[in-house]
Amino acid sequence: MKRTWPAHTLVLLTPGRQSHDDSVGAMLARAFPELRVEPVTVRELLADRRTLSFRARNRLSAISEYGGLALRRRTRLSYYGPWTSYYFDAVKRAAAERLSESDHTISFQTESLFDASVPGVPHFVYTGHAALASLDYPGFDARDLMRRWLPLESSIYANAATVFTHSEHTSRWLVEGYGCPPERVVCVHSGGNPPAPSAPPCFDEARYAAKRILFAGLRWEVKGGPQLVAAFRRVRERHPDATLTIVGCTPDVDVPNCHVVGRVPLHEMPAYYETASVFCLPTTKEAFGRVFVEALSHGLPVVATNFGPIPELVIEGDTGHLVDSGDVRSLADRLVGLLDDPARCRRLGRRGYGLAQERYNWETTGMRIRRTVEQELFHGENCLARR
């Protein structure tokens, strides 16, 4: 006897502060047209619980679990609030109560920051990062790991029917670092934000000959902005007509031909990608790198830092170039090499666009997720289509 879906709802639980939450919701709605996607944020789950008593108890938990780390790192104690055992348990109880209110088919959460699993209900996690993967960040001090968080994070993966990841890098950490069974970890990649353009980008050589370098990031220091400016000074010695556009933050930069735009709405970002010649982000911390997906989707060659999941997107000599963190000379040399050769920029841009079309888009991610869910629940039978 073939199994059928007991209800028609997919509950999507999100942290509520991720820029791609809407994209994930839309992707799931397209991948599972038979189900109604019901989004719920952690903020909504805790709306009635954020009392003065709740905050006080969570602060005490933060002091107990992360007080020493906060002092050593000179960070505010409030930073650790979402990672305390008290907060974790509160979200888990609130999610269980919320999910018990309605009959639903499956639960699906984005990111591994809480555990919304309920016994007896198929639960899936879609995450772009794992705490242990921070060990791959250039210059990361192992003493900065939130070790009290690791057992809680491990329980998130243990309670999931399948953990979907954005990158093979994260998948490897889940298997090798957290002991997840390989068959329960599936890399499905991710699309960008905003979604990829509906039409192919312009591959006119004149676009790449314009020598427009684009940086897009909210955190200037972390994303390698100072190193890029230092490299850009070197670039201008060879290409004085080159420009650098900085989107997402507002650093104090006093360099000719450097334009600081600041933060812009997501729907305005395509215009910056479309007019750029090269995308450069020498970041020092990157869980996945969705901006790289966006740059590839717009046909841009990319220069980035060689660590973590980035080499999966920026393939050396094929979709762009990789440099070691802090190597300003190599960063400048790679940028100069691209500005010297618009034809090569166009070739790398075409290959990057092809990679994004094949792997990094929401449609293919949705198909992979649906296929795995069907295999998990129905041994590959397309029972959804029969509803």
Coordinates of C-alpha atoms in Angstrom, one line a residue:
M1 CA 0.0 0.0 0.0
K2 CA 1.4 3.3 -1.1
R3 CA 1.8 6.1 1.5
T4 CA 0.0 9.4 1.0
W5 CA 0.5 12.8 2.5
P6 CA -1.4 13.2 5.7
A7 CA -1.9 16.9 5.2
H8 CA -1.2 19.7 2.7
T9 CA 1.1 22.0 4.6
L10 CA 4.9 22.5 4.6
V11 CA 5.9 24.6 7.6
L12 CA 9.0 26.7 6.9
L13 CA 10.8 27.9 10.0
T14 CA 13.4 30.6 9.5
P15 CA 15.6 32.8 11.8
G16 CA 13.7 35.7 10.3
R17 CA 16.8 37.8 9.6
Q18 CA 18.2 36.1 6.5
S19 CA 18.0 38.0 3.2
H20 CA 17.2 34.8 1.3
D21 CA 14.3 33.6 3.5
D22 CA 11.8 34.8 0.9
S23 CA 13.7 33.1 -1.9
V24 CA 13.7 29.8 -0.1
G25 CA 10.0 30.1 0.6
A26 CA 9.3 30.8 -3.1
M27 CA 11.6 27.9 -4.1
L28 CA 9.7 25.5 -1.9
A29 CA 6.4 26.6 -3.2
R30 CA 7.4 25.9 -6.7
A31 CA 9.1 22.6 -5.8
F32 CA 6.0 21.4 -3.8
P33 CA 3.0 22.9 -5.6
E34 CA 0.7 20.4 -3.9
L35 CA 1.6 21.8 -0.5
R36 CA 0.9 25.1 1.1
V37 CA 4.1 26.7 2.4
E38 CA 3.5 28.3 5.8
P39 CA 6.4 30.5 6.9
V40 CA 7.1 31.0 10.6
T41 CA 10.0 33.0 12.0
V42 CA 11.8 32.5 15.3
R43 CA 10.7 36.0 16.3
E44 CA 7.1 35.0 15.8
L45 CA 7.6 31.8 17.8
L46 CA 8.9 33.8 20.8
A47 CA 6.6 36.8 20.4
D48 CA 4.8 36.0 23.7
R49 CA 7.9 34.9 25.6
R50 CA 10.2 37.8 25.3
T51 CA 9.4 39.1 28.8
L52 CA 11.8 40.8 31.2
S53 CA 12.1 37.4 33.0
F54 CA 13.0 35.7 29.7
R55 CA 15.7 38.2 28.9
A56 CA 17.2 38.1 32.4
R57 CA 17.4 34.3 32.4
N58 CA 18.9 34.2 28.9
R59 CA 21.5 36.8 30.0
L60 CA 22.4 34.6 33.0
S61 CA 22.8 31.7 30.6
A62 CA 25.0 33.7 28.3
I63 CA 27.2 34.7 31.3
S64 CA 27.5 31.1 32.4
E65 CA 28.2 29.7 29.0
Y66 CA 30.1 32.5 27.1
G67 CA 31.2 35.0 29.7
G68 CA 34.8 34.1 29.5
L69 CA 34.8 34.1 25.7
A70 CA 33.1 37.5 25.6
L71 CA 35.8 38.9 27.9
R72 CA 38.6 37.4 25.8
R73 CA 37.2 38.6 22.5
R74 CA 36.0 41.9 23.9
T75 CA 32.5 41.4 22.5
R76 CA 29.2 42.3 23.9
L77 CA 27.5 39.6 25.9
S78 CA 24.3 40.2 24.0
Y79 CA 26.0 38.8 20.9
Y80 CA 25.8 35.3 22.4
G81 CA 22.1 35.5 23.3
P82 CA 20.8 33.4 20.3
W83 CA 23.4 30.6 21.1
T84 CA 22.6 29.9 24.8
S85 CA 21.1 26.6 25.9
Y86 CA 18.2 28.6 27.5
Y87 CA 17.4 30.3 24.2
F88 CA 17.8 27.0 22.2
D89 CA 15.4 25.2 24.5
A90 CA 12.9 28.1 24.4
V91 CA 12.8 28.0 20.6
K92 CA 12.4 24.2 20.6
R93 CA 9.5 24.3 23.0
A94 CA 7.8 27.1 21.1
A95 CA 8.3 25.3 17.7
A96 CA 6.8 22.1 19.2
E97 CA 3.7 24.0 20.4
R98 CA 3.3 25.9 17.1
L99 CA 3.6 22.7 15.0
S100 CA 1.1 20.8 17.2
E101 CA -1.6 23.4 16.5
S102 CA -2.1 22.2 12.9
D103 CA -1.8 19.0 11.0
H104 CA 1.1 19.3 8.6
T105 CA 3.1 17.2 6.2
I106 CA 6.7 18.1 6.9
S107 CA 8.7 20.8 8.7
F108 CA 11.6 22.5 7.0
Q109 CA 14.0 25.0 8.6
T110 CA 16.7 27.2 7.2
E111 CA 20.1 27.5 8.9
S112 CA 21.3 25.5 11.8
L113 CA 20.6 28.0 14.6
F114 CA 17.7 26.2 16.3
D115 CA 15.9 22.9 16.3
A116 CA 12.3 22.9 15.1
S117 CA 12.0 19.1 14.9
V118 CA 9.0 17.3 16.4
P119 CA 9.0 13.5 17.0
G120 CA 7.0 11.7 14.4
V121 CA 7.1 14.5 11.9
P122 CA 9.6 14.4 9.0
H123 CA 11.9 17.4 9.5
F124 CA 14.5 18.8 7.1
V125 CA 17.3 21.3 7.6
Y126 CA 18.8 23.6 4.9
T127 CA 22.0 25.3 6.0
G128 CA 24.8 27.2 4.5
H129 CA 27.2 26.9 7.5
A130 CA 28.3 24.9 10.5
A131 CA 30.1 26.3 13.4
L132 CA 33.2 24.0 13.1
A133 CA 33.6 25.2 9.5
S134 CA 34.8 28.5 11.0
L135 CA 38.1 26.8 11.6
D136 CA 38.8 27.2 7.9
Y137 CA 38.5 31.0 8.0
P138 CA 41.9 32.7 7.4
G139 CA 43.4 33.6 10.8
F140 CA 40.6 32.1 12.8
D141 CA 41.5 31.4 16.4
A142 CA 40.2 28.0 17.6
R143 CA 39.7 29.6 21.0
D144 CA 36.9 31.7 19.5
L145 CA 34.7 28.6 18.9
M146 CA 31.5 28.6 20.9
R147 CA 32.2 25.1 22.3
R148 CA 29.1 25.2 24.5
W149 CA 27.1 25.5 21.3
L150 CA 28.5 22.5 19.5
P151 CA 26.4 19.8 21.3
L152 CA 23.2 21.8 20.7
E153 CA 24.1 22.2 17.0
S154 CA 24.9 18.5 16.7
S155 CA 21.4 17.7 18.0
I156 CA 19.9 19.8 15.2
Y157 CA 21.5 17.5 12.6
A158 CA 20.8 14.3 14.5
N159 CA 17.0 15.1 14.6
A160 CA 16.7 15.9 10.9
A161 CA 15.6 13.3 8.3
T162 CA 18.0 15.0 5.9
V163 CA 20.4 18.0 6.2
F164 CA 20.5 19.9 2.9
T165 CA 23.6 22.1 2.4
H166 CA 24.6 25.0 0.2
S167 CA 28.1 23.7 -0.5
E168 CA 30.1 20.5 -0.5
H169 CA 32.4 22.2 2.0
T170 CA 29.6 22.3 4.6
S171 CA 28.6 18.8 3.8
R172 CA 32.1 17.5 4.5
W173 CA 32.2 19.3 7.8
L174 CA 28.9 17.8 8.8
V175 CA 30.1 14.3 8.0
E176 CA 33.7 14.6 9.3
G177 CA 33.3 17.1 12.1
Y178 CA 29.8 16.3 13.4
G179 CA 29.6 12.6 12.6
C180 CA 26.5 12.9 10.4
P181 CA 25.8 9.8 8.3
P182 CA 26.8 10.7 4.7
E183 CA 23.5 9.4 3.3
R184 CA 21.7 12.0 5.4
V185 CA 23.7 15.0 4.1
V186 CA 22.8 16.2 0.6
C187 CA 24.4 19.2 -1.1
V188 CA 21.7 21.0 -3.1
H189 CA 23.5 24.3 -3.6
S190 CA 21.6 27.6 -3.6
G191 CA 20.4 30.5 -5.8
G192 CA 21.3 34.1 -5.3
N193 CA 19.5 37.2 -3.9
P194 CA 18.0 38.8 -5.8
P195 CA 17.0 35.8 -8.1
A196 CA 19.1 35.3 -11.2
P197 CA 18.2 37.5 -14.3
S198 CA 15.6 35.9 -16.6
A199 CA 17.7 36.7 -19.7
P200 CA 21.3 36.0 -20.3
P201 CA 23.7 38.8 -19.4
C202 CA 25.5 41.0 -21.9
F203 CA 28.8 39.4 -23.0
D204 CA 29.8 42.3 -25.2
E205 CA 33.6 42.8 -24.9
A206 CA 33.1 46.5 -24.4
R207 CA 31.5 45.8 -21.1
Y208 CA 34.6 44.2 -19.8
A209 CA 36.9 46.8 -21.4
A210 CA 35.1 49.4 -19.3
K211 CA 37.4 48.4 -16.4
R212 CA 34.7 48.7 -13.7
I213 CA 35.5 46.7 -10.5
L214 CA 32.6 46.0 -8.2
F215 CA 32.6 45.2 -4.5
A216 CA 29.4 44.2 -2.7
G217 CA 29.4 43.5 1.1
L218 CA 27.8 44.8 4.3
R219 CA 30.9 44.3 6.5
W220 CA 33.8 46.3 5.1
E221 CA 36.7 44.9 7.2
V222 CA 35.5 41.3 7.3
K223 CA 34.9 41.2 3.5
G224 CA 38.4 42.4 2.8
G225 CA 37.6 45.9 1.8
P226 CA 40.9 47.5 3.1
Q227 CA 42.9 44.9 1.1
L228 CA 40.9 45.6 -2.0
V229 CA 41.5 49.4 -1.7
A230 CA 45.2 48.8 -1.3
A231 CA 45.2 46.5 -4.3
F232 CA 43.2 49.1 -6.3
R233 CA 45.9 51.7 -5.7
R234 CA 48.3 49.3 -7.4
V235 CA 45.8 48.6 -10.2
R236 CA 45.5 52.4 -11.0
E237 CA 49.3 52.5 -11.7
R238 CA 48.6 50.3 -14.7
H239 CA 45.0 51.3 -15.4
P240 CA 44.5 54.9 -14.2
D241 CA 41.0 54.9 -15.8
A242 CA 39.8 51.8 -13.8
T243 CA 37.0 52.4 -11.3
L244 CA 36.0 50.7 -8.1
T245 CA 32.3 50.8 -6.9
I246 CA 31.6 49.8 -3.3
V247 CA 28.1 48.7 -2.6
G248 CA 26.6 47.6 0.8
C249 CA 28.7 49.7 3.2
T250 CA 30.1 53.2 3.6
P251 CA 33.8 53.1 4.4
D252 CA 35.9 56.3 4.4
V253 CA 37.9 55.8 1.3
D254 CA 40.0 58.5 -0.3
V255 CA 41.1 57.0 -3.6
P256 CA 40.5 58.5 -7.1
N257 CA 37.8 56.7 -9.2
C258 CA 36.4 55.0 -6.1
H259 CA 32.6 55.4 -5.7
V260 CA 31.0 54.5 -2.3
V261 CA 27.3 53.7 -2.8
G262 CA 26.3 52.3 0.5
R263 CA 23.5 50.0 1.2
V264 CA 20.9 49.5 -1.5
P265 CA 17.6 47.5 -1.7
L266 CA 18.0 44.0 -3.2
H267 CA 16.0 44.9 -6.3
E268 CA 18.5 47.5 -7.2
M269 CA 21.6 45.2 -7.1
P270 CA 21.2 43.8 -10.6
A271 CA 22.0 47.2 -12.1
Y272 CA 25.4 47.2 -10.4
Y273 CA 26.2 43.7 -11.5
E274 CA 25.1 44.4 -15.1
T275 CA 27.3 47.5 -15.5
A276 CA 30.4 45.9 -13.8
S277 CA 33.4 44.4 -15.6
V278 CA 34.9 42.4 -12.7
F279 CA 33.6 41.4 -9.3
C280 CA 36.1 41.3 -6.4
L281 CA 35.5 40.3 -2.8
P282 CA 38.7 39.3 -0.9
T283 CA 36.6 38.2 2.2
T284 CA 38.1 36.6 5.3
K285 CA 34.8 35.0 6.5
E286 CA 32.3 33.4 4.2
A287 CA 29.7 30.8 5.1
F288 CA 28.7 30.2 1.5
G289 CA 29.1 33.3 -0.7
R290 CA 25.8 34.1 -2.3
V291 CA 27.2 37.4 -3.8
F292 CA 29.5 35.2 -5.8
V293 CA 26.5 33.3 -7.2
E294 CA 24.9 36.7 -8.1
A295 CA 28.1 37.8 -9.8
L296 CA 28.4 34.6 -11.8
S297 CA 24.8 34.8 -12.8
H298 CA 25.5 38.2 -14.3
G299 CA 28.4 37.0 -16.3
L300 CA 31.2 38.5 -14.2
P301 CA 34.7 37.1 -13.7
V302 CA 35.4 36.9 -10.0
V303 CA 38.5 37.5 -7.9
A304 CA 38.2 36.1 -4.4
T305 CA 39.9 34.5 -1.4
N306 CA 41.0 30.9 -1.5
F307 CA 39.3 29.2 1.4
G308 CA 36.1 27.3 2.5
P309 CA 33.3 27.0 -0.1
I310 CA 34.6 29.8 -2.3
P311 CA 36.7 27.5 -4.7
E312 CA 33.5 25.7 -5.5
L313 CA 32.1 28.9 -7.1
V314 CA 35.3 30.7 -8.1
I315 CA 37.1 28.0 -10.0
E316 CA 40.7 29.1 -10.6
G317 CA 41.2 30.0 -14.3
D318 CA 37.7 28.9 -15.3
T319 CA 35.2 31.3 -13.6
G320 CA 37.8 33.6 -12.0
H321 CA 40.9 33.7 -9.8
L322 CA 41.7 32.9 -6.2
V323 CA 44.3 34.6 -4.0
D324 CA 45.5 34.0 -0.5
S325 CA 44.0 36.1 2.3
G326 CA 46.0 39.3 2.8
D327 CA 48.1 39.0 -0.3
V328 CA 47.5 42.5 -1.7
R329 CA 50.2 42.1 -4.4
S330 CA 48.6 38.9 -5.9
L331 CA 45.1 40.5 -5.6
A332 CA 46.3 43.5 -7.6
D333 CA 48.1 41.3 -10.2
R334 CA 44.9 39.3 -10.8
L335 CA 42.8 42.4 -11.2
V336 CA 45.4 43.9 -13.6
G337 CA 45.5 40.7 -15.6
L338 CA 41.8 40.8 -16.1
L339 CA 41.7 44.5 -17.0
D340 CA 44.5 43.9 -19.5
D341 CA 42.4 41.2 -21.3
P342 CA 38.7 42.0 -21.9
A343 CA 38.4 38.8 -24.0
R344 CA 39.5 36.7 -21.1
C345 CA 37.1 38.5 -18.9
R346 CA 34.3 37.6 -21.3
R347 CA 35.4 34.0 -21.5
L348 CA 35.5 33.6 -17.7
G349 CA 32.2 35.4 -17.4
R350 CA 30.5 33.0 -19.9
R351 CA 31.8 30.0 -17.9
G352 CA 30.7 31.5 -14.6
Y353 CA 27.2 32.1 -16.1
G354 CA 27.1 28.5 -17.3
L355 CA 28.1 27.2 -13.8
A356 CA 25.3 29.3 -12.2
Q357 CA 22.8 28.1 -14.8
E358 CA 23.8 24.4 -14.2
R359 CA 24.2 24.4 -10.4
Y360 CA 23.5 27.7 -8.5
N361 CA 19.9 28.6 -9.1
W362 CA 16.7 28.1 -7.1
E363 CA 15.0 25.9 -9.7
T364 CA 17.7 23.2 -9.6
T365 CA 18.0 23.5 -5.8
G366 CA 14.2 22.9 -5.5
M367 CA 14.3 19.9 -7.8
R368 CA 17.1 18.3 -5.8
I369 CA 15.3 18.9 -2.5
R370 CA 12.0 17.5 -3.8
R371 CA 13.7 14.4 -5.1
T372 CA 15.4 13.7 -1.8
V373 CA 12.3 14.3 0.2
E374 CA 10.4 11.8 -2.0
Q375 CA 13.2 9.3 -1.6
E376 CA 13.2 9.8 2.1
L377 CA 9.5 9.5 2.6
F378 CA 8.2 7.4 -0.3
H379 CA 11.3 5.6 -1.5
G380 CA 11.4 7.7 -4.7
E381 CA 7.7 7.3 -5.6
N382 CA 6.2 10.6 -6.8
C383 CA 3.2 10.4 -4.4
L384 CA 3.0 14.2 -4.3
A385 CA 1.8 14.3 -7.9
R386 CA -1.0 11.9 -7.0
R387 CA -2.5 14.2 -4.4

